[in-house]
Coordinates of C-alpha atoms and ligand atoms in Angstrom, one line a residue:
M1 CA 0.0 0.0 0.0
N2 CA 1.2 3.5 -0.8
S3 CA -0.4 6.0 1.5
F4 CA 0.4 8.9 -0.9
S5 CA -1.0 8.3 -4.3
L6 CA -2.8 9.9 -7.2
K7 CA -6.6 9.4 -7.3
N8 CA -8.7 11.3 -9.9
S9 CA -5.5 13.0 -11.0
T10 CA -4.9 14.5 -7.5
L11 CA -2.3 13.5 -5.0
H12 CA -4.0 12.1 -1.8
A13 CA -2.9 11.2 1.6
E14 CA -4.9 8.1 2.2
N15 CA -8.4 9.3 1.2
V16 CA -7.9 13.0 1.6
A17 CA -6.8 15.2 -1.4
L18 CA -3.8 17.3 -0.6
N19 CA -5.3 20.4 -2.2
Q20 CA -8.1 20.1 0.3
I21 CA -5.6 20.1 3.2
A22 CA -3.9 23.1 1.7
T23 CA -7.2 25.0 1.6
E24 CA -8.1 24.0 5.1
F25 CA -4.8 24.4 6.9
G26 CA -2.7 26.5 4.6
T27 CA 0.9 25.9 3.4
P28 CA 3.6 25.0 4.1
C29 CA 2.2 22.1 6.0
Y30 CA 3.5 18.7 7.0
V31 CA 1.0 15.9 6.2
Y32 CA 1.4 12.4 7.8
S33 CA -0.5 9.2 7.1
K34 CA -1.7 7.3 10.2
A35 CA -1.9 4.1 8.1
A36 CA 1.7 4.5 6.9
L37 CA 3.0 5.1 10.4
T38 CA 1.1 2.2 11.8
Q39 CA 2.2 -0.1 9.0
A40 CA 5.8 0.8 9.3
F41 CA 5.8 0.1 13.0
E42 CA 3.9 -3.2 12.6
R43 CA 6.1 -4.4 9.8
F44 CA 9.3 -3.6 11.7
S45 CA 8.0 -5.5 14.8
A46 CA 6.6 -8.4 12.8
G47 CA 10.1 -9.5 11.9
F48 CA 10.8 -10.1 15.6
A49 CA 7.5 -11.8 16.5
G50 CA 8.2 -14.6 18.9
T51 CA 11.5 -13.1 20.0
N52 CA 12.0 -11.1 23.2
H53 CA 12.3 -7.7 21.8
L54 CA 11.5 -4.0 22.2
V55 CA 11.2 -1.4 19.4
C56 CA 12.1 2.0 20.7
F57 CA 11.2 4.7 18.2
A58 CA 14.0 7.3 18.0
V59 CA 12.0 10.4 19.0
K60 CA 14.4 12.9 17.3
A61 CA 13.2 11.7 13.9
N62 CA 9.8 13.1 14.6
P63 CA 8.8 14.1 18.1
S64 CA 5.1 15.1 17.4
L65 CA 3.0 14.2 20.3
A66 CA 0.4 12.6 18.0
I67 CA 3.0 10.4 16.4
L68 CA 4.5 9.4 19.8
N69 CA 1.0 8.7 21.1
L70 CA 0.2 6.5 18.1
F71 CA 3.4 4.5 18.5
A72 CA 2.9 4.2 22.3
K73 CA -0.6 2.7 21.7
L74 CA 1.0 0.2 19.2
G75 CA 3.3 -0.9 22.0
A76 CA 6.5 1.0 21.1
G77 CA 9.2 2.1 23.4
F78 CA 11.2 5.3 22.8
D79 CA 14.8 6.2 22.3
I80 CA 15.4 9.7 23.7
V81 CA 18.4 12.0 23.6
S82 CA 17.3 14.8 26.0
G83 CA 15.2 15.7 29.0
G84 CA 12.9 17.5 26.5
E85 CA 12.3 14.3 24.6
L86 CA 11.7 12.5 27.9
A87 CA 9.0 15.1 28.8
R88 CA 7.4 14.7 25.4
V89 CA 7.3 10.9 25.6
L90 CA 5.7 11.1 29.0
A91 CA 3.2 13.8 27.9
A92 CA 2.3 11.6 24.9
G93 CA 1.5 8.6 27.1
G94 CA 4.7 6.6 26.5
D95 CA 5.7 4.0 29.0
P96 CA 8.8 5.1 31.0
K97 CA 9.8 1.4 31.4
K98 CA 10.3 1.3 27.6
I99 CA 12.5 4.3 27.3
V100 CA 16.2 4.2 26.5
F101 CA 18.2 7.3 26.9
S102 CA 21.0 7.9 24.4
G103 CA 23.3 10.9 23.8
V104 CA 26.8 12.0 24.6
G105 CA 26.0 15.0 26.8
K106 CA 23.4 14.0 29.4
T107 CA 23.3 16.6 32.2
A108 CA 22.8 15.7 35.9
I109 CA 19.3 17.3 35.7
E110 CA 18.4 15.1 32.7
M111 CA 19.8 12.0 34.6
Q112 CA 17.6 12.8 37.6
A113 CA 14.5 13.2 35.5
A114 CA 15.1 9.9 33.8
L115 CA 15.8 8.1 37.1
N116 CA 12.7 9.6 38.6
A117 CA 10.7 8.4 35.6
G118 CA 12.2 4.9 36.0
I119 CA 13.4 4.4 32.4
F120 CA 14.4 1.1 31.0
C121 CA 18.1 1.9 30.3
F122 CA 20.7 4.6 30.0
N123 CA 22.9 4.2 27.0
V124 CA 26.1 5.5 28.4
E125 CA 28.6 7.0 26.0
S126 CA 31.7 7.6 28.0
A127 CA 33.5 6.6 31.3
S128 CA 33.0 10.2 32.6
E129 CA 29.3 9.9 32.0
L130 CA 29.3 6.6 33.9
S131 CA 30.9 8.2 36.9
R132 CA 28.5 11.1 36.9
L133 CA 25.5 8.8 36.6
N134 CA 26.8 6.7 39.5
K135 CA 27.0 9.8 41.6
V136 CA 23.6 11.2 40.6
A137 CA 21.9 7.9 41.2
G138 CA 23.7 7.5 44.5
E139 CA 22.5 10.9 45.7
M140 CA 18.9 9.8 44.9
G141 CA 19.3 6.4 46.5
K142 CA 18.7 4.8 43.2
V143 CA 20.5 2.3 40.9
A144 CA 20.8 3.3 37.3
P145 CA 20.3 0.6 34.6
V146 CA 22.9 1.0 31.9
S147 CA 24.2 -0.2 28.6
L148 CA 27.5 1.1 27.3
R149 CA 27.3 2.4 23.8
V150 CA 30.2 0.8 22.0
N151 CA 31.7 2.0 18.9
P152 CA 32.2 -1.0 16.7
N153 CA 34.4 0.9 14.2
V154 CA 32.4 -0.2 11.1
D155 CA 31.7 2.1 8.2
A156 CA 28.0 2.6 7.8
K157 CA 28.6 3.8 4.2
T158 CA 26.4 6.8 4.6
H159 CA 26.7 10.6 4.6
P160 CA 29.7 11.5 7.0
Y161 CA 27.4 13.8 9.1
I162 CA 25.2 10.8 9.9
S163 CA 27.9 8.2 10.3
T164 CA 28.4 7.6 14.0
G165 CA 30.1 4.2 14.4
L166 CA 33.7 5.0 13.4
K167 CA 36.7 5.3 15.6
N168 CA 37.0 9.0 15.2
S169 CA 33.4 9.7 16.2
K170 CA 32.3 11.6 19.3
F171 CA 29.8 8.8 20.0
G172 CA 30.2 5.8 22.3
V173 CA 33.1 4.0 23.9
A174 CA 35.9 2.7 21.7
Y175 CA 35.5 -1.1 21.2
E176 CA 38.9 -1.7 22.6
D177 CA 38.1 0.1 25.9
A178 CA 34.7 -1.5 26.4
L179 CA 35.7 -4.4 28.6
N180 CA 37.6 -2.0 30.8
V181 CA 34.8 0.4 31.2
Y182 CA 32.4 -2.4 31.9
A183 CA 34.7 -3.6 34.7
Q184 CA 34.6 0.0 36.1
A185 CA 30.8 0.0 35.9
A186 CA 30.6 -3.4 37.6
A187 CA 32.4 -1.9 40.6
M188 CA 30.1 1.1 40.9
P189 CA 27.4 0.7 43.6
N190 CA 24.7 2.8 41.9
I191 CA 25.1 1.3 38.4
A192 CA 23.5 -1.9 37.2
I193 CA 24.8 -3.3 34.0
H194 CA 21.9 -4.4 31.8
G195 CA 23.0 -4.3 28.2
V196 CA 25.3 -3.5 25.4
D197 CA 24.3 -0.8 22.8
C198 CA 25.5 0.4 19.5
H199 CA 24.2 2.7 16.8
I200 CA 26.4 3.1 13.7
G201 CA 24.7 5.8 11.7
S202 CA 21.6 6.8 9.8
Q203 CA 20.1 6.2 6.3
I204 CA 22.1 3.0 6.0
T205 CA 21.0 1.2 2.8
E206 CA 23.0 -2.1 3.1
L207 CA 22.7 -5.0 5.5
S208 CA 26.4 -5.6 5.9
P209 CA 27.3 -2.7 8.2
F210 CA 24.5 -3.8 10.7
L211 CA 25.7 -7.4 10.6
D212 CA 29.4 -6.5 11.1
A213 CA 28.5 -4.3 14.0
F214 CA 26.3 -6.9 15.5
D215 CA 29.0 -9.5 15.2
R216 CA 31.4 -7.3 17.2
V217 CA 28.7 -6.6 19.8
L218 CA 28.1 -10.3 20.2
L219 CA 31.8 -11.0 20.7
L220 CA 31.8 -8.4 23.5
V221 CA 28.6 -9.9 25.1
D222 CA 30.3 -13.3 25.1
A223 CA 33.5 -11.9 26.5
L224 CA 31.6 -10.1 29.3
E225 CA 29.7 -13.3 30.1
Q226 CA 33.1 -15.0 30.6
Q227 CA 34.0 -12.3 33.1
G228 CA 30.8 -12.9 35.0
I229 CA 29.0 -9.9 33.6
H230 CA 25.6 -11.1 32.3
I231 CA 24.0 -9.0 29.6
Q232 CA 20.2 -9.0 29.6
H233 CA 19.7 -7.0 26.4
I234 CA 21.4 -5.9 23.2
D235 CA 20.4 -2.6 21.7
A236 CA 21.3 -2.7 18.0
G237 CA 20.4 1.0 17.5
G238 CA 18.6 2.4 14.5
G239 CA 19.8 3.6 11.1
I240 CA 17.9 1.5 8.6
G241 CA 17.5 3.7 5.5
I242 CA 14.5 4.5 3.4
C243 CA 14.0 5.0 -0.3
Y244 CA 14.1 8.7 -1.1
N245 CA 15.0 8.2 -4.8
D246 CA 16.4 4.9 -6.0
E247 CA 18.0 3.5 -2.9
T248 CA 17.2 -0.1 -2.0
P249 CA 17.5 -0.3 1.8
P250 CA 17.3 -3.7 3.5
E251 CA 13.7 -5.1 3.9
F252 CA 12.7 -5.2 7.6
T253 CA 12.1 -9.0 7.2
A254 CA 15.6 -9.6 5.9
Y255 CA 17.1 -7.4 8.6
A256 CA 15.2 -9.2 11.3
A257 CA 16.0 -12.6 10.0
A258 CA 19.7 -11.9 9.8
M259 CA 19.8 -10.4 13.3
R260 CA 17.9 -13.3 14.8
T261 CA 20.2 -15.8 13.1
K262 CA 23.3 -14.1 14.5
L263 CA 21.8 -13.9 18.0
G264 CA 21.4 -17.7 18.0
N265 CA 20.2 -19.2 21.2
R266 CA 21.6 -16.5 23.5
N267 CA 19.0 -15.6 26.1
V268 CA 19.1 -11.9 25.5
K269 CA 16.4 -9.3 24.7
L270 CA 16.8 -7.4 21.5
V271 CA 16.2 -3.7 21.5
F272 CA 16.0 -1.5 18.3
E273 CA 16.0 2.2 17.9
P274 CA 14.6 2.9 14.4
G275 CA 13.7 6.5 13.6
R276 CA 13.6 7.3 9.9
A277 CA 12.4 3.9 8.8
L278 CA 9.2 4.3 10.8
V279 CA 8.3 7.8 9.8
G280 CA 10.3 9.0 6.8
N281 CA 7.9 7.8 4.1
A282 CA 4.8 8.5 6.2
G283 CA 5.0 12.2 5.7
V284 CA 5.1 14.9 3.0
L285 CA 5.7 18.6 3.1
L286 CA 3.0 20.4 1.2
T287 CA 4.0 23.7 -0.3
K288 CA 2.7 26.3 -2.8
V289 CA 4.5 27.8 -5.8
E290 CA 4.7 31.5 -5.1
Y291 CA 6.7 32.7 -8.1
L292 CA 8.2 31.3 -11.3
K293 CA 11.4 33.1 -12.1
P294 CA 13.0 32.2 -15.4
T295 CA 16.6 33.6 -15.7
T296 CA 19.1 33.2 -18.5
S297 CA 20.8 30.3 -16.8
K298 CA 18.1 28.6 -14.7
N299 CA 14.4 28.5 -14.0
F300 CA 13.5 29.0 -10.4
A301 CA 10.3 27.9 -8.8
I302 CA 10.1 29.9 -5.5
V303 CA 7.9 28.0 -3.1
D304 CA 6.5 29.0 0.3
A305 CA 8.5 26.2 2.2
A306 CA 12.1 26.7 2.8
M307 CA 15.3 25.3 4.5
N308 CA 13.9 26.4 7.9
D309 CA 11.0 24.0 7.3
L310 CA 13.0 21.1 5.8
M311 CA 16.7 21.4 6.3
R312 CA 17.9 18.1 4.9
P313 CA 18.6 19.3 1.3
A314 CA 20.7 22.3 2.7
L315 CA 22.4 20.3 5.4
Y316 CA 23.2 17.0 3.6
D317 CA 22.5 17.9 0.0
A318 CA 19.7 15.3 0.5
Y319 CA 17.3 14.4 -2.3
H320 CA 13.6 14.5 -1.9
N321 CA 11.2 13.6 -4.7
I322 CA 8.9 16.5 -5.5
Q323 CA 5.5 15.8 -7.0
P324 CA 2.8 18.2 -8.2
V325 CA -0.4 17.7 -6.3
Q326 CA -2.5 18.1 -9.5
P327 CA -0.2 17.2 -12.4
R328 CA -0.9 19.5 -15.4
K329 CA -1.8 17.7 -18.6
D330 CA -1.0 20.7 -20.8
G331 CA 1.5 23.5 -20.7
H332 CA 5.1 22.9 -21.2
A333 CA 7.5 21.2 -18.8
A334 CA 10.7 23.0 -17.8
V335 CA 13.7 22.2 -15.6
Y336 CA 13.4 24.0 -12.3
E337 CA 15.4 24.8 -9.2
I338 CA 12.8 24.4 -6.4
V339 CA 13.9 27.1 -3.8
G340 CA 12.5 28.8 -0.8
P341 CA 12.3 32.4 0.2
V342 CA 15.1 32.3 2.8
C343 CA 18.1 34.6 2.2
E344 CA 20.7 31.8 1.7
S345 CA 21.8 30.3 -1.6
G346 CA 21.7 26.9 0.3
D347 CA 17.9 27.4 0.6
F348 CA 16.8 24.8 -2.0
L349 CA 14.5 21.9 -1.8
G350 CA 15.4 20.3 -5.1
H351 CA 17.7 20.8 -8.1
D352 CA 16.9 20.2 -11.8
R353 CA 13.3 19.0 -11.5
T354 CA 11.4 18.6 -14.7
L355 CA 7.9 19.9 -13.9
T356 CA 5.0 21.7 -15.6
L357 CA 4.2 24.5 -13.2
E358 CA 2.2 27.7 -12.8
E359 CA 2.2 30.1 -9.9
G360 CA -0.2 28.9 -7.2
D361 CA 0.4 25.2 -7.9
L362 CA 0.8 22.9 -5.0
L363 CA 3.8 20.6 -4.6
A364 CA 4.4 17.7 -2.3
I365 CA 8.0 17.2 -1.1
M366 CA 7.9 13.5 -0.5
S367 CA 9.5 11.4 2.2
A368 CA 9.6 14.3 4.6
G369 CA 8.3 12.5 7.7
A370 CA 11.8 12.1 9.3
Y371 CA 14.1 14.9 10.3
G372 CA 11.8 17.4 8.7
M373 CA 9.7 19.2 11.3
S374 CA 12.1 18.0 14.0
M375 CA 15.0 20.0 12.5
S376 CA 12.9 23.0 11.5
S377 CA 13.8 26.4 12.8
N378 CA 12.4 30.0 12.8
Y379 CA 15.2 31.3 10.7
N380 CA 14.2 34.5 8.9
T381 CA 11.4 34.8 11.5
R382 CA 9.3 32.2 9.7
P383 CA 6.6 30.5 11.8
R384 CA 6.9 26.8 11.8
A385 CA 4.5 24.9 9.5
A386 CA 1.3 23.3 10.6
E387 CA 1.2 19.5 11.0
V388 CA -1.8 17.4 9.9
M389 CA -2.4 13.7 10.3
V390 CA -4.7 11.9 7.9
D391 CA -6.6 8.9 9.1
G392 CA -8.6 7.4 6.2
G393 CA -11.0 10.2 5.1
D394 CA -10.3 12.4 8.1
S395 CA -7.6 15.0 8.6
H396 CA -6.6 16.2 12.0
L397 CA -4.5 19.2 12.9
I398 CA -1.9 17.9 15.2
R399 CA 0.2 21.1 15.5
K400 CA -1.1 24.5 14.8
R401 CA 0.9 26.8 12.6
E402 CA 3.0 29.1 14.8
E403 CA 1.9 32.7 15.0
I404 CA 4.4 35.4 14.2
A405 CA 3.8 37.1 17.6
D406 CA 4.9 33.9 19.3
L407 CA 8.2 34.0 17.7
F408 CA 9.4 37.0 19.7
A409 CA 7.1 36.6 22.7
L410 CA 10.0 35.7 25.0
E411 CA 12.1 38.6 23.9
K412 CA 12.6 42.0 25.6
C413 CA 14.3 45.3 24.7
L414 CA 16.7 47.0 27.0
P415 CA 15.1 49.4 29.5
Q416 CA 14.4 52.7 27.6
T417 CA 16.4 55.7 28.9
Ligands
PLP501 C1 19.4 9.2 15.5 C2 19.5 8.0 16.3 C3 18.7 6.9 16.0 C4 17.8 6.8 14.9 O1 18.4 6.8 13.7 P1 17.5 6.5 12.3 O2 18.5 6.6 11.3 O3 16.5 7.6 12.2 O4 16.9 5.2 12.5 C5 18.8 5.8 16.9 N1 19.7 5.7 17.9 C6 20.5 6.8 18.2 C7 21.4 6.7 19.4 C8 20.5 7.9 17.4 O5 21.3 9.0 17.7

C-alpha cells in the first residue's frame, strides 16, 4: 500500500486530497498518514515476532505528540536524547519502562529526571558519563540501569554527518576500551549493567554494516559473560535507511531474520531504535509555488516552504522527490530549481526537477516525515509549519501553525532611557 498516491489526478494522503488540506490548513504544511506510520511500526515489529524484543522509536526523527502517542498505543518504546524528549514521551502517554536514553552530553538534571521516571536503560557514551550517573543515582538512593554504547568501528557507508560508528566519532566508547569500562561499571554501587548498545549511523542502505557491528557486539557480550557480567539485552540501534529516490534499503524482514540468526540461542532481549524507517515515508511537506522566475541560466520555482521547514537538502544535499499535487496535462515542462524564500543560496528543496508549473500550484515534497519538522527552525522569523495527520478520510490538525507574535514573545528590549 502506498499512502500517498494519485486518485482522480490529484495526489492524496490516504483518502484526503492534498489540495483540500492546503485549503483548510494552509501551506507550508506537513501531512502524515496514520496508516503508513502504523504499517511501518507493525512491519518492523513483525520481523521479531516470537523473539523477546523492544522497538524504541527514535524520537528525534519526529517528536510530534500525536505520532508518539500513536506509537505508544502500538506498544512502542522510545529512544530519547534529551530531557525535553523525555518530557514529550511522558506527555504523549509513553511507558517510561520502555525508554532508552542515548546521547553524549546528558546533564545531571536530565539524569535525575530519567531516574525519577524509571526508564528502561541509560545508553552511556563515556567513562566520565558513567561516573556522573553513578554519583547522581547515589544521591537519589537509586541504581541506574545501563548499557555502554560501544563504537564497533564499522563504516556505515552513509553521509559523513550521519555516520556515527567510526573510531574518530564523538559517540560511544571505543570497542577496545569497552571491557575495561564495563569492569569499572561493575564496581560502581549505583550502576547496574543491563545491556550493550551500538548505533552506527543513519540512512544505511545495506545490511552488511549492521551485521558487522552486531558480530562485534556479540563478541563483546560473550567476553563479558566470561568475566561474569551477564548481559540482559542488546540494543542494536537504528539507522535503517528508506527510499528517497532509488535506494534499496534492506527489507525489515531480511534485517530481522539476519539479526535473529546471528543472535542464535543466547538468552538476550533485542532492542532497536529505528527512527527514519518508521516515519520517513509516512509524511510529506505540502508547499505552494509563489513565483516562477526564469533567468538566462536557470528557471527558479520559488515556493513557500524553505530550508527552515526542511533542512535536509541544505544540510546533507539530500534528495527529496517533488510531486505536483495536481499534475498538469497541458502547458510545457521545464527544468526547475525548487527554492524557498530564505536569504541563503543553500535554501533549496530540489535541483533540476522537470515539472509543468504555474504560480499557485501545490507541490508535495515527498519522504519528509523524518528529520523534517524536527529539524525545523524559525530562521528569517518564519513561523513553523502546521502539521496534519490523515486517518482514512479524516484530517486532524496535530500542530497549529506558529503565529508570528509567538516568535518574539520571549524577547525584551533593554530598559528605555
Ligand atoms: C538518531 C539515532 C537513532 C535513529 O536513527 P535513524 O537513522 O533515524 O533510524 C537511533 N539511535 C540513536 C542513538 C540515534 O542517535
